One Martini backbone bead per residue (centre of mass of N, CA, C, O) as a GRO file, in nm:
protein
   69
    1ALA     BB    1  -1.302   1.462   0.329
    2ASN     BB    2  -1.371   1.195   0.153
    3ALA     BB    3  -1.508   0.875   0.195
    4GLU     BB    4  -1.243   0.735   0.114
    5ALA     BB    5  -1.053   0.897   0.306
    6GLU     BB    6  -1.204   0.799   0.558
    7SER     BB    7  -1.170   0.502   0.515
    8LEU     BB    8  -0.852   0.506   0.555
    9PHE     BB    9  -0.853   0.632   0.837
   10ALA     BB   10  -1.031   0.422   0.980
   11GLU     BB   11  -0.835   0.177   0.909
   12ASP     BB   12  -0.591   0.295   1.077
   13ARG     BB   13  -0.741   0.324   1.356
   14ASP     BB   14  -0.804   0.013   1.365
   15GLN     BB   15  -0.494  -0.093   1.330
   16VAL     BB   16  -0.307   0.164   1.489
   17GLY     BB   17  -0.463   0.437   1.627
   18PHE     BB   18  -0.404   0.597   1.347
   19VAL     BB   19  -0.289   0.825   1.122
   20MET     BB   20  -0.109   0.792   0.847
   21ASN     BB   21   0.076   0.964   0.633
   22ASN     BB   22   0.032   0.808   0.381
   23SER     BB   23  -0.276   0.842   0.384
   24ARG     BB   24  -0.291   1.142   0.358
   25ILE     BB   25  -0.171   1.133   0.069
   26TRP     BB   26  -0.392   0.930  -0.044
   27ALA     BB   27  -0.636   1.112  -0.002
   28TYR     BB   28  -0.608   1.271  -0.269
   29GLU     BB   29  -0.622   0.944  -0.425
   30PRO     BB   30  -0.788   0.680  -0.329
   31GLY     BB   31  -0.831   0.519  -0.580
   32LEU     BB   32  -0.521   0.465  -0.642
   33HIS     BB   33  -0.487   0.299  -0.407
   34HIS     BB   34  -0.665   0.058  -0.462
   35GLU     BB   35  -0.553  -0.012  -0.751
   36LEU     BB   36  -0.263  -0.073  -0.654
   37PHE     BB   37  -0.351  -0.299  -0.444
   38ALA     BB   38  -0.501  -0.469  -0.658
   39LEU     BB   39  -0.266  -0.516  -0.845
   40MET     BB   40  -0.087  -0.651  -0.649
   41GLN     BB   41  -0.268  -0.872  -0.572
   42HIS     BB   42  -0.290  -0.999  -0.856
   43CYS     BB   43   0.016  -1.060  -0.874
   44VAL     BB   44   0.038  -1.261  -0.637
   45ASP     BB   45  -0.191  -1.456  -0.712
   46ILE     BB   46  -0.039  -1.546  -0.992
   47GLN     BB   47   0.245  -1.608  -0.832
   48GLN     BB   48   0.206  -1.708  -0.532
   49LEU     BB   49   0.350  -1.532  -0.310
   50SER     BB   50   0.512  -1.501  -0.037
   51LEU     BB   51   0.600  -1.285   0.206
   52ARG     BB   52   0.902  -1.318   0.157
   53GLU     BB   53   0.898  -1.280  -0.155
   54ARG     BB   54   0.780  -0.994  -0.143
   55GLY     BB   55   1.022  -0.877   0.027
   56ILE     BB   56   1.235  -0.919  -0.191
   57VAL     BB   57   1.118  -0.769  -0.417
   58VAL     BB   58   1.130  -0.505  -0.272
   59ALA     BB   59   1.429  -0.502  -0.212
   60ALA     BB   60   1.520  -0.520  -0.507
   61ALA     BB   61   1.379  -0.276  -0.620
   62ALA     BB   62   1.519  -0.073  -0.438
   63ALA     BB   63   1.812  -0.127  -0.515
   64THR     BB   64   1.772  -0.073  -0.828
   65ASN     BB   65   1.694   0.245  -0.709
   66ARG     BB   66   1.886   0.333  -0.479
   67ASP     BB   67   1.739   0.249  -0.224
   68SER     BB   68   1.710   0.206   0.157
   69TYR     BB   69   1.444   0.041   0.230
   0.00000   0.00000   0.00000
């Protein structure tokens, strides 16, 4: 794995004690992971959404896509 992927793995190990499966998937394109989460943070900053409001947006988006998330 490249340095960016190793960084994702190290972050997982520090936070949860193991490498999560989703990090293994993002390791194929770690730059996209950083860009996506930067975009999401930018949107949160602009809208000043609380953690609860973000959860509602995620649940609404999942329901719209008929996802049981």
